[in-house]
Short mmCIF file of C-alpha atoms (C1' of nucleotides) in Angstrom, two decimals:
data_model
loop_
_atom_site.label_atom_id
_atom_site.label_comp_id
_atom_site.label_asym_id
_atom_site.label_seq_id
_atom_site.Cartn_x
_atom_site.Cartn_y
_atom_site.Cartn_z
CA MET V 22 25.28 -9.09 -8.73
CA GLY V 23 22.97 -7.28 -9.02
CA ALA V 24 19.73 -7.61 -6.49
CA ASP V 25 19.61 -10.74 -3.69
CA SER V 26 16.08 -11.97 -3.00
CA ARG V 27 17.38 -10.55 0.87
CA VAL V 28 16.00 -7.05 -0.45
CA SER V 29 12.40 -6.83 2.22
CA GLU V 30 9.03 -6.21 0.92
CA ALA V 31 9.24 -2.68 2.34
CA THR V 32 12.06 -1.64 1.02
CA ILE V 33 10.94 -2.93 -2.69
CA ALA V 34 7.63 -0.51 -1.98
CA ARG V 35 10.00 2.32 -1.75
CA LEU V 36 12.31 1.92 -4.48
CA PRO V 37 9.54 3.67 -7.28
CA GLN V 38 9.76 6.32 -4.51
CA TYR V 39 13.31 6.42 -4.88
CA LEU V 40 13.66 6.07 -8.58
CA GLN V 41 11.54 9.34 -8.73
CA SER V 42 13.08 11.69 -6.46
CA SER V 43 16.31 10.29 -8.53
CA ILE V 44 15.25 10.93 -11.59
CA ASP V 45 14.08 14.20 -10.67
CA ALA V 46 16.80 15.69 -8.54
CA ALA V 47 19.26 14.01 -11.78
CA LYS V 48 16.81 16.20 -14.28
CA ALA V 49 17.39 19.22 -11.81
CA GLY V 50 21.38 19.07 -12.55
CA GLU V 51 22.59 17.59 -9.31
CA SER V 52 25.42 15.65 -9.55
CA THR V 53 25.10 13.42 -6.54
CA ILE V 54 22.26 13.50 -3.04
CA SER V 55 22.73 12.34 0.40
CA SER V 56 20.91 10.33 1.95
CA ASP V 57 19.36 12.90 4.37
CA ARG V 58 17.96 15.07 1.22
CA LEU V 59 16.60 11.81 -0.59
CA ALA V 60 15.45 10.75 2.50
CA GLU V 61 13.37 13.99 2.48
CA LEU V 62 11.97 14.28 -0.65
CA VAL V 63 10.67 10.80 -0.70
CA GLY V 64 9.28 11.15 3.45
CA VAL V 65 11.59 8.50 5.03
CA ASN V 66 14.05 8.23 7.63
CA PRO V 67 17.48 8.05 5.80
CA ALA V 68 18.73 5.61 7.93
CA THR V 69 15.74 3.48 6.47
CA LEU V 70 16.69 4.63 2.90
CA ARG V 71 20.87 3.82 3.47
CA ARG V 72 19.69 0.61 4.19
CA ASP V 73 17.52 -0.68 1.51
CA LEU V 74 20.06 1.07 -0.69
CA ALA V 75 22.42 -0.54 1.02
CA SER V 76 20.32 -3.85 0.57
CA LEU V 77 20.30 -4.06 -3.33
CA GLU V 78 24.02 -3.30 -3.16
CA ILE V 79 23.83 0.75 -4.89
CA ALA V 80 27.10 2.32 -2.63
CA GLY V 81 27.06 5.96 -1.92
CA THR V 82 30.24 7.46 -1.32
CA ARG V 83 30.99 8.88 2.14
CA GLY V 84 31.17 12.56 2.56
CA VAL V 85 29.67 13.36 -0.37
CA GLY V 86 26.64 10.67 -0.93
CA TYR V 87 25.16 8.61 -3.96
CA ASP V 88 25.81 9.85 -7.57
CA THR V 89 22.04 10.36 -8.21
CA LYS V 90 22.25 8.89 -11.70
CA TYR V 91 23.96 5.60 -10.68
CA LEU V 92 20.84 5.55 -8.81
CA VAL V 93 19.01 5.47 -11.35
CA PHE V 94 20.22 2.89 -13.13
CA GLU V 95 20.90 0.66 -10.29
CA ILE V 96 16.63 1.66 -8.36
CA GLY V 97 15.96 1.06 -12.06
CA GLY V 98 17.57 -1.49 -12.79
CA ALA V 99 16.75 -3.36 -9.17
CA LEU V 100 13.09 -2.55 -10.87
CA GLY V 101 13.38 -3.88 -14.49
CA LEU V 102 12.76 -1.15 -16.64
CA ASN V 103 15.77 -1.79 -18.64
CA GLN V 104 13.28 -3.09 -20.04
CA GLU V 105 9.20 -2.32 -21.67
CA TRP V 106 6.78 -4.55 -19.71
CA PRO V 107 3.53 -4.52 -22.33
CA VAL V 108 -0.10 -5.00 -20.60
CA VAL V 109 -4.27 -6.06 -20.84
CA ILE V 110 -6.01 -4.60 -19.56
CA VAL V 111 -8.77 -6.85 -18.91
CA GLY V 112 -12.05 -5.39 -18.05
CA VAL V 113 -13.70 -2.58 -20.47
CA GLY V 114 -16.45 -0.84 -18.44
CA ASN V 115 -15.91 2.85 -16.81
CA LEU V 116 -12.49 2.32 -15.12
CA GLY V 117 -11.13 -0.16 -17.28
CA ARG V 118 -11.88 2.43 -20.11
CA ALA V 119 -10.19 5.40 -18.40
CA LEU V 120 -7.44 3.42 -18.35
CA GLY V 121 -7.07 2.02 -21.23
CA ASN V 122 -6.73 6.32 -22.20
CA TYR V 123 -4.84 7.28 -19.16
CA SER V 124 -1.09 8.10 -20.84
CA GLY V 125 1.18 7.80 -18.19
CA LEU V 126 1.41 3.72 -18.31
CA GLU V 127 3.10 3.70 -21.84
CA GLU V 128 4.78 6.94 -21.27
CA ARG V 129 6.27 4.53 -18.03
CA GLY V 130 7.60 1.61 -19.72
CA PHE V 131 3.80 -0.39 -19.76
CA PRO V 132 1.97 0.29 -23.22
CA VAL V 133 -1.52 -1.31 -22.99
CA ARG V 134 -1.13 -3.56 -26.22
CA ALA V 135 -4.55 -4.86 -25.62
CA LEU V 136 -7.80 -4.33 -24.57
CA VAL V 137 -10.36 -7.47 -23.54
CA ASP V 138 -13.90 -8.01 -22.63
CA ASN V 139 -16.49 -10.16 -22.76
CA ALA V 140 -19.79 -8.40 -23.48
CA PRO V 141 -20.76 -8.36 -27.08
CA ASP V 142 -21.73 -4.47 -27.15
CA VAL V 143 -18.36 -4.15 -26.41
CA VAL V 144 -16.15 -5.79 -28.12
CA GLY V 145 -14.92 -4.92 -31.40
CA THR V 146 -15.40 -1.19 -30.84
CA THR V 147 -12.68 1.00 -30.60
CA VAL V 148 -11.14 2.77 -27.23
CA SER V 149 -8.27 4.84 -26.95
CA GLY V 150 -6.71 3.95 -30.66
CA LEU V 151 -7.06 -0.26 -29.53
CA VAL V 152 -9.76 -2.71 -30.98
CA VAL V 153 -11.02 -3.93 -27.83
CA GLU V 154 -10.89 -8.55 -27.94
CA HIS V 155 -13.11 -11.01 -27.15
CA LEU V 156 -11.65 -12.25 -22.92
CA ASP V 157 -12.41 -16.00 -25.21
CA ASP V 158 -8.66 -15.33 -27.40
CA ILE V 159 -7.21 -14.13 -24.49
CA ALA V 160 -4.07 -16.70 -24.56
CA ALA V 161 -3.56 -15.86 -28.39
CA ILE V 162 -3.60 -12.43 -27.40
CA LEU V 163 -0.78 -12.37 -24.65
CA GLN V 164 0.96 -14.95 -26.84
CA ARG V 165 1.19 -12.20 -30.04
CA GLU V 166 1.53 -9.67 -28.28
CA SER V 167 3.58 -10.74 -25.85
CA VAL V 168 2.14 -9.95 -22.69
CA THR V 169 2.54 -11.00 -18.90
CA VAL V 170 0.67 -8.51 -16.89
CA ALA V 171 -2.64 -8.16 -17.03
CA VAL V 172 -4.68 -5.03 -15.39
CA LEU V 173 -8.17 -6.53 -14.14
CA ALA V 174 -11.77 -4.19 -14.39
CA THR V 175 -14.03 -6.06 -14.89
CA PRO V 176 -16.99 -6.16 -12.42
CA PRO V 177 -16.20 -7.12 -8.61
CA HIS V 178 -17.94 -10.56 -9.06
CA ALA V 179 -16.48 -11.86 -12.22
CA ALA V 180 -12.67 -10.75 -11.15
CA GLN V 181 -11.86 -14.42 -9.38
CA GLU V 182 -13.06 -16.30 -12.49
CA VAL V 183 -11.53 -13.55 -15.28
CA ALA V 184 -8.59 -14.18 -12.93
CA ASP V 185 -8.00 -17.73 -13.29
CA LEU V 186 -9.03 -17.62 -16.16
CA LEU V 187 -6.25 -15.35 -17.38
CA VAL V 188 -3.96 -16.88 -14.81
CA GLY V 189 -4.78 -20.74 -17.87
CA ALA V 190 -3.15 -18.08 -20.20
CA GLY V 191 -0.41 -16.93 -18.97
CA ILE V 192 -0.16 -14.10 -17.58
CA THR V 193 1.85 -13.72 -14.50
CA SER V 194 1.43 -10.29 -13.08
CA LEU V 195 -1.69 -8.99 -12.26
CA LEU V 196 -2.38 -6.05 -11.17
CA ASN V 197 -6.37 -5.81 -9.48
CA PHE V 198 -8.11 -2.35 -9.91
CA THR V 199 -11.59 -4.56 -8.52
CA ALA V 200 -13.05 -4.08 -5.18
CA VAL V 201 -12.57 -7.62 -4.70
CA ALA V 202 -9.61 -9.56 -3.90
CA VAL V 203 -8.68 -12.49 -6.24
CA GLN V 204 -6.18 -15.61 -5.43
CA ALA V 205 -3.86 -16.68 -7.71
CA ALA V 206 -1.09 -19.50 -7.89
CA GLU V 207 2.55 -18.56 -5.71
CA THR V 208 4.49 -17.84 -9.22
CA VAL V 209 2.05 -15.45 -10.05
CA GLU V 210 2.42 -11.95 -8.64
CA VAL V 211 -1.12 -10.35 -7.46
CA ARG V 212 -0.66 -6.46 -5.86
CA ARG V 213 -4.18 -4.78 -5.19
CA VAL V 214 -4.92 -1.36 -5.73
CA ASP V 215 -8.46 0.11 -5.28
CA LEU V 216 -9.88 4.08 -4.92
CA ALA V 217 -12.44 3.50 -2.86
CA THR V 218 -9.73 1.63 -0.17
CA GLU V 219 -7.82 4.61 -0.21
CA LEU V 220 -10.29 7.22 0.35
CA GLN V 221 -11.78 4.50 3.37
CA ILE V 222 -8.28 4.38 5.13
CA LEU V 223 -8.11 8.23 5.00
CA SER V 224 -11.86 8.79 5.68
CA PHE V 225 -10.78 6.47 9.18
CA TYR V 226 -8.10 8.90 9.77
CA GLN V 227 -10.31 12.04 9.15
CA GLN V 228 -12.92 10.56 11.55
CA ARG V 229 -10.30 9.77 13.97
CA ALA V 230 -8.86 13.24 13.74
CA ASN V 231 -12.27 14.67 14.61
CA SER V 232 -13.01 12.55 17.22
CA ALA V 233 -9.40 13.49 18.90
CA ARG V 234 -10.41 17.09 18.47
CA ASN V 235 -13.44 16.92 20.54
CA GLY V 236 -11.85 15.16 22.83
CA VAL V 237 -13.20 11.10 22.38
CA GLY V 238 -10.99 8.90 23.73
CA VAL V 239 -8.07 11.63 24.65
CA PRO V 240 -6.70 11.75 27.65
CA ILE V 241 -7.52 15.12 28.28
CA GLU V 242 -5.33 18.23 27.08
CA ARG V 243 -4.62 21.19 29.83
CA LYS V 244 -3.93 24.65 28.07
CA ASN V 245 -0.79 25.28 30.31
CA GLU V 246 -0.56 29.28 29.23
CA GLN V 247 2.14 29.66 32.36
CA THR V 248 5.73 28.47 32.46
CA MET O 10 -16.38 3.52 22.61
CA GLY O 11 -15.60 3.15 19.42
CA ALA O 12 -12.72 2.58 17.93
CA ASP O 13 -9.70 3.52 20.41
CA SER O 14 -6.26 4.62 18.46
CA ARG O 15 -4.91 2.17 19.57
CA VAL O 16 -5.66 0.44 16.03
CA SER O 17 -2.69 -0.26 13.75
CA GLU O 18 -1.34 0.97 10.53
CA ALA O 19 -1.62 -2.83 9.52
CA THR O 20 -4.63 -2.91 10.30
CA ILE O 21 -6.52 -0.16 9.65
CA ALA O 22 -5.34 -1.31 6.41
CA ARG O 23 -6.95 -3.92 5.79
CA LEU O 24 -10.33 -2.81 7.41
CA PRO O 25 -11.58 -1.85 3.42
CA GLN O 26 -10.98 -5.45 2.22
CA TYR O 27 -13.09 -6.95 5.41
CA LEU O 28 -15.38 -4.80 4.88
CA GLN O 29 -16.02 -5.94 1.14
CA SER O 30 -15.71 -9.33 2.02
CA SER O 31 -18.56 -8.93 4.70
CA ILE O 32 -20.52 -7.18 2.68
CA ASP O 33 -20.64 -10.15 -0.06
CA ALA O 34 -20.75 -12.41 3.08
CA ALA O 35 -24.26 -10.70 4.41
CA LYS O 36 -25.52 -9.69 0.46
CA ALA O 37 -25.40 -13.80 0.30
CA GLY O 38 -27.60 -14.36 2.76
CA GLU O 39 -24.61 -15.92 5.21
CA SER O 40 -25.88 -13.90 8.73
CA THR O 41 -22.82 -15.50 10.58
CA ILE O 42 -18.60 -16.34 9.66
CA SER O 43 -15.89 -17.73 10.86
CA SER O 44 -12.75 -15.74 11.41
CA ASP O 45 -11.59 -19.13 9.22
CA ARG O 46 -13.35 -17.95 6.55
CA LEU O 47 -13.15 -14.48 6.08
CA ALA O 48 -9.61 -14.59 6.53
CA GLU O 49 -9.86 -16.98 3.49
CA LEU O 50 -12.28 -14.73 1.59
CA VAL O 51 -9.17 -12.14 2.44
CA GLY O 52 -6.31 -13.54 2.40
CA VAL O 53 -4.67 -13.48 5.46
CA ASN O 54 -4.16 -15.04 8.19
CA PRO O 55 -7.46 -16.14 10.34
CA ALA O 56 -5.30 -15.02 13.65
CA THR O 57 -4.74 -11.29 12.53
CA LEU O 58 -8.09 -10.54 11.21
CA ARG O 59 -10.07 -11.67 14.84
CA ARG O 60 -6.60 -9.63 16.23
CA ASP O 61 -7.71 -6.56 14.14
CA LEU O 62 -11.49 -7.24 15.24
CA ALA O 63 -11.39 -7.07 18.54
CA SER O 64 -8.57 -4.25 18.16
CA LEU O 65 -11.94 -2.37 17.61
CA GLU O 66 -13.93 -4.57 19.86
CA ILE O 67 -15.53 -5.87 17.42
CA ALA O 68 -16.71 -9.42 19.28
CA GLY O 69 -17.41 -12.38 17.69
CA THR O 70 -19.86 -15.21 19.75
CA ARG O 71 -17.52 -18.18 20.51
CA GLY O 72 -18.59 -21.51 18.30
CA VAL O 73 -20.38 -19.15 15.77
CA GLY O 74 -18.28 -16.82 14.69
CA TYR O 75 -19.13 -13.23 13.40
CA ASP O 76 -22.52 -12.16 12.95
CA THR O 77 -22.19 -10.17 9.26
CA LYS O 78 -24.48 -7.62 9.48
CA TYR O 79 -23.03 -6.77 12.15
CA LEU O 80 -19.60 -6.61 11.27
CA VAL O 81 -20.71 -4.21 8.42
CA PHE O 82 -21.80 -2.09 10.08
CA GLU O 83 -19.11 -1.59 12.33
CA ILE O 84 -16.32 -2.05 10.08
CA GLY O 85 -18.40 0.83 7.86
CA GLY O 86 -18.09 2.51 11.07
CA ALA O 87 -15.49 2.28 12.23
CA LEU O 88 -14.13 4.00 7.95
CA GLY O 89 -16.27 6.82 8.67
CA LEU O 90 -18.46 5.64 5.95
CA ASN O 91 -21.92 6.54 8.44
CA GLN O 92 -21.20 9.85 5.90
CA GLU O 93 -20.26 10.71 2.25
CA TRP O 94 -17.23 12.30 1.79
CA PRO O 95 -17.37 15.04 -1.19
CA VAL O 96 -13.82 15.36 -2.86
CA VAL O 97 -12.83 17.42 -5.56
CA ILE O 98 -10.56 16.09 -8.04
CA VAL O 99 -7.54 18.87 -8.86
CA GLY O 100 -6.01 18.79 -11.95
CA VAL O 101 -8.77 18.17 -15.27
CA GLY O 102 -5.47 16.27 -17.34
CA ASN O 103 -5.54 12.76 -18.50
CA LEU O 104 -5.85 11.42 -14.87
CA GLY O 105 -7.92 13.85 -13.31
CA ARG O 106 -10.69 12.91 -16.63
CA ALA O 107 -10.77 9.56 -16.23
CA LEU O 108 -11.39 9.73 -11.92
CA GLY O 109 -14.33 12.27 -12.40
CA ASN O 110 -15.70 10.03 -15.65
CA TYR O 111 -15.70 6.75 -12.58
CA SER O 112 -18.31 5.82 -11.20
CA GLY O 113 -17.24 3.60 -8.59
CA LEU O 114 -16.45 6.52 -6.58
CA GLU O 115 -19.90 8.29 -6.59
CA GLU O 116 -21.46 4.82 -5.71
CA ARG O 117 -18.70 3.68 -2.92
CA GLY O 118 -19.46 7.36 -0.65
CA PHE O 119 -17.28 9.50 -1.87
CA PRO O 120 -19.28 11.77 -4.56
CA VAL O 121 -17.16 13.64 -6.67
CA ARG O 122 -18.68 17.39 -6.36
CA ALA O 123 -15.75 19.92 -8.24
CA LEU O 124 -13.60 19.13 -10.32
CA VAL O 125 -10.20 22.30 -10.44
CA ASP O 126 -7.91 23.32 -12.98
CA ASN O 127 -6.11 26.27 -13.73
CA ALA O 128 -5.45 25.81 -17.38
CA PRO O 129 -7.60 28.50 -19.33
CA ASP O 130 -8.79 25.49 -22.24
CA VAL O 131 -9.94 23.72 -19.72
CA VAL O 132 -11.65 25.97 -17.04
CA GLY O 133 -15.20 26.27 -17.79
CA THR O 134 -15.50 23.06 -20.01
CA THR O 135 -17.76 19.93 -19.27
CA VAL O 136 -16.69 16.86 -18.21
CA SER O 137 -19.31 13.93 -16.29
CA GLY O 138 -21.56 16.51 -16.09
CA LEU O 139 -19.32 19.10 -13.86
CA VAL O 140 -18.08 22.71 -15.16
CA VAL O 141 -14.16 22.95 -14.53
CA GLU O 142 -13.56 25.26 -11.62
CA HIS O 143 -10.30 27.65 -11.63
CA LEU O 144 -7.76 26.18 -9.19
CA ASP O 145 -8.16 30.24 -7.38
CA ASP O 146 -11.73 29.55 -6.44
CA ILE O 147 -10.62 26.58 -5.00
CA ALA O 148 -11.42 28.14 -1.25
CA ALA O 149 -14.45 28.89 -2.61
CA ILE O 150 -15.47 25.90 -3.65
CA LEU O 151 -14.31 23.48 -1.12
CA GLN O 152 -16.60 25.82 1.06
CA ARG O 153 -19.21 26.01 -0.72
CA GLU O 154 -19.43 21.87 -1.22
CA SER O 155 -18.55 21.37 2.09
CA VAL O 156 -15.28 19.12 0.69
CA THR O 157 -11.93 18.19 3.27
CA VAL O 158 -10.98 15.73 0.63
CA ALA O 159 -8.92 15.75 -2.68
CA VAL O 160 -7.62 13.98 -5.47
CA LEU O 161 -4.26 15.36 -6.70
CA ALA O 162 -3.97 14.71 -9.76
CA THR O 163 -1.55 17.42 -11.61
CA PRO O 164 1.03 16.79 -13.52
CA PRO O 165 4.10 15.57 -10.79
CA HIS O 166 6.38 19.52 -11.34
CA ALA O 167 2.89 21.39 -9.71
CA ALA O 168 1.46 18.33 -7.41
CA GLN O 169 3.30 19.94 -3.83
CA GLU O 170 2.47 23.63 -4.65
CA VAL O 171 -0.85 22.93 -5.79
CA ALA O 172 -0.52 20.49 -2.30
CA ASP O 173 0.00 23.28 -0.62
CA LEU O 174 -2.90 25.53 -2.05
CA LEU O 175 -5.46 23.20 -1.02
CA VAL O 176 -3.70 23.01 2.16
CA GLY O 177 -4.42 26.73 3.05
CA ALA O 178 -7.36 26.54 1.82
CA GLY O 179 -9.37 23.88 4.16
CA ILE O 180 -8.12 20.55 2.60
CA THR O 181 -7.51 17.78 5.39
CA SER O 182 -7.42 14.59 3.72
CA LEU O 183 -5.66 14.47 0.50
CA LEU O 184 -5.24 11.20 -2.17
CA ASN O 185 -2.43 12.04 -4.22
CA PHE O 186 -2.48 10.76 -7.62
CA THR O 187 0.45 11.87 -8.56
CA ALA O 188 3.94 11.07 -9.20
CA VAL O 189 5.94 12.22 -6.61
CA ALA O 190 5.51 12.50 -2.81
CA VAL O 191 4.25 15.37 -1.54
CA GLN O 192 4.89 16.75 2.04
CA ALA O 193 1.99 18.68 4.25
CA ALA O 194 0.93 19.06 8.12
CA GLU O 195 0.49 17.08 10.46
CA THR O 196 -3.52 17.14 10.45
CA VAL O 197 -3.11 16.29 7.68
CA GLU O 198 -4.15 12.76 6.27
CA VAL O 199 -2.27 12.12 2.81
CA ARG O 200 -2.10 9.26 0.32
CA ARG O 201 -0.47 8.34 -2.33
CA VAL O 202 -1.58 5.36 -4.97
CA ASP O 203 0.52 5.42 -8.33
CA LEU O 204 -0.78 3.25 -11.53
CA ALA O 205 3.40 3.34 -12.77
CA THR O 206 4.31 2.73 -8.63
CA GLU O 207 2.09 -0.58 -8.20
CA LEU O 208 3.78 -1.49 -11.83
CA GLN O 209 7.36 -1.72 -11.31
CA ILE O 210 6.80 -3.04 -7.98
CA LEU O 211 4.79 -6.32 -9.92
CA SER O 212 7.74 -6.38 -12.33
CA PHE O 213 10.67 -6.13 -9.75
CA TYR O 214 8.52 -9.81 -7.81
CA GLN O 215 8.93 -10.50 -11.79
CA GLN O 216 12.28 -10.11 -12.66
CA ARG O 217 13.03 -11.81 -9.34
CA ALA O 218 11.14 -14.62 -10.60
CA ASN O 219 13.18 -15.38 -13.77
CA SER O 220 16.32 -15.14 -12.25
CA ALA O 221 15.56 -17.48 -9.86
CA ARG O 222 14.34 -19.86 -12.98
CA ASN O 223 17.50 -19.39 -14.34
CA GLY O 224 19.10 -20.51 -11.45
CA VAL O 225 20.94 -17.09 -10.39
CA GLY O 226 21.53 -16.39 -7.51
CA VAL O 227 20.25 -19.40 -6.22
CA PRO O 228 21.02 -22.49 -5.05
CA ILE O 229 20.24 -24.87 -8.20
CA GLU O 230 17.01 -27.43 -7.71
CA ARG O 231 17.96 -30.52 -8.67
CA LYS O 232 15.17 -31.89 -10.53
CA ASN O 233 14.19 -35.60 -8.40
CA GLU O 234 12.43 -37.48 -10.09
CA GLN O 235 12.95 -40.86 -8.44
CA THR O 236 11.14 -41.46 -5.42
"C1'" DT P 20 34.29 16.81 8.08
"C1'" DT P 21 30.53 15.36 6.32
"C1'" DC P 22 27.76 11.19 5.39
"C1'" DT P 23 27.40 6.71 4.58
"C1'" DG P 24 27.29 1.71 6.44
"C1'" DT P 25 25.93 -1.44 9.99
"C1'" DG P 26 25.99 -3.19 15.12
"C1'" DA P 27 22.51 -3.36 18.27
"C1'" DA P 28 18.68 -1.63 20.66
"C1'" DA P 29 13.58 -0.32 19.75
"C1'" DT P 30 9.58 -1.08 18.32
"C1'" DA P 31 5.98 -2.94 14.76
"C1'" DG P 32 2.91 -6.67 12.95
"C1'" DT P 33 2.59 -11.60 12.33
"C1'" DT P 34 1.32 -16.21 13.61
"C1'" DC P 35 1.02 -20.44 16.87
"C1'" DA P 36 -1.55 -22.36 19.78
"C1'" DC P 37 -4.35 -22.93 23.56
"C1'" DA P 38 -7.80 -22.16 27.24
"C1'" DG P 39 -12.43 -20.55 27.70
"C1'" DC P 40 -17.27 -19.20 26.11
"C1'" DG P 41 -22.04 -20.67 23.94
"C1'" DC E 27 -17.54 -29.25 20.46
"C1'" DG E 28 -16.12 -25.75 17.13
"C1'" DC E 29 -14.39 -21.25 17.27
"C1'" DT E 30 -12.99 -16.48 19.64
"C1'" DG E 31 -9.87 -13.85 22.50
"C1'" DT E 32 -5.07 -13.47 23.32
"C1'" DG E 33 -0.87 -14.70 26.41
"C1'" DA E 34 3.44 -15.70 23.80
"C1'" DA E 35 6.87 -16.64 21.12
"C1'" DC E 36 8.89 -15.14 16.88
"C1'" DT E 37 9.93 -11.87 12.58
"C1'" DA E 38 10.43 -7.72 10.48
"C1'" DT E 39 10.99 -3.62 9.91
"C1'" DT E 40 12.31 1.40 11.90
"C1'" DT E 41 15.74 4.31 13.79
"C1'" DC E 42 20.14 5.74 16.63
"C1'" DA E 43 23.65 6.76 17.07
"C1'" DC E 44 28.36 6.23 16.07
"C1'" DA E 45 32.83 3.99 14.27
"C1'" DG E 46 35.05 5.21 9.83
"C1'" DA E 47 36.19 6.03 5.09
"C1'" DA E 48 36.85 9.72 1.57
#
DNA sequence: TTCTGTGAAATAGTTCACAGCG
DNA sequence: CGCTGTGAACTATTTCACAGAA
């Protein structure tokens, strides 16, 4: 019953997009959607989509497609979205503050229940309705708020140390917003998201496109204006 | 000369991390670093790292390792970081505001040169030192500020429409922070980053780990307390 | 007849293991 | 002697193409 652990990582990474597009389709009144259509919305190959859904044991109807509400229910369930996942934001600098003020988290099932820092001039201040607490109290805070998910937004040099602390205090999922990778025990799930990383990747591609346009390292393409 | 286009996508996605750890090592005074050490810092297999660098034609010294400064120079160059990439933030809601206030962008070579929205009550206000301009003027703004990179932070329902507008106005790289995928011409590089997506993936893994702990769908593990 | 579900082929990416350079 | 660079084996993922269900 339910998703078995043969769901590939690549598949998992696509599920949130399938979910979002299924929600959109359901809201738009489409009761059913074909793999071709949904794949187009998400930007993947239809065969990939069908295989992904099959790996979650989500079945469609031949000749018809997938039931949108069923998709929302099943994908949401696979992602664990039938429960809330309260989070703590650790590091209330520029970035932590921005994340604390971002209402999108709460709206999508990840309410921010506490803000934590260790700088005396920050602890005790109020940010988006929450009083910033001290990192030293983290274990009690996690207990009190039933939080197992942390968003790490410290300065990079403190990231590993704070991550160790969080794991010791009972965090089992860590979303790392710092510029550096952090290590943690196998039992802790860690993902890293970094704005600058994404932009750097974009600039790589942009630069490559520019070189290609100038013909650097690319076979010269002859204009073939006759037939 | 320089990076040829045989650099794989997986490699490209790792470059920013190699860069960051190389910078850290160089700052820490290490003039040279082995693939084993650097790979450990980043959390990849050493062979993967060596292959990645080789694909960029970045050479190490046998018996010694890689020169850290050379790494920083070459990886930075491959990523196009010898130039600044000014960006425009489109959509000054909760998220756009947060991004505008986040100083990490400027620090890492992506200065925010303009904020753009189309809501009358937002246009004309000042956010982190910039006056929010109207989306209708986007083409002129891009020209004026030499911007080719846009950060898309609109409400999801407007994302595709605004993306089309941006591309029409000359944007060639698009970092999509909305919950939905957007389509664009092949000449435009698009990446999507979504906080909730990342958290949903974490909750998938967390849920899977919880089921495993309860023995659902997993072979029962006997405690073997004798030797 | 349309659209799913999936073998089988193709492609991409990772890792081992070791020759050989400095 | 240590560490890079890389063939070769392996694993993961995508995509084609089509049988067959509704």
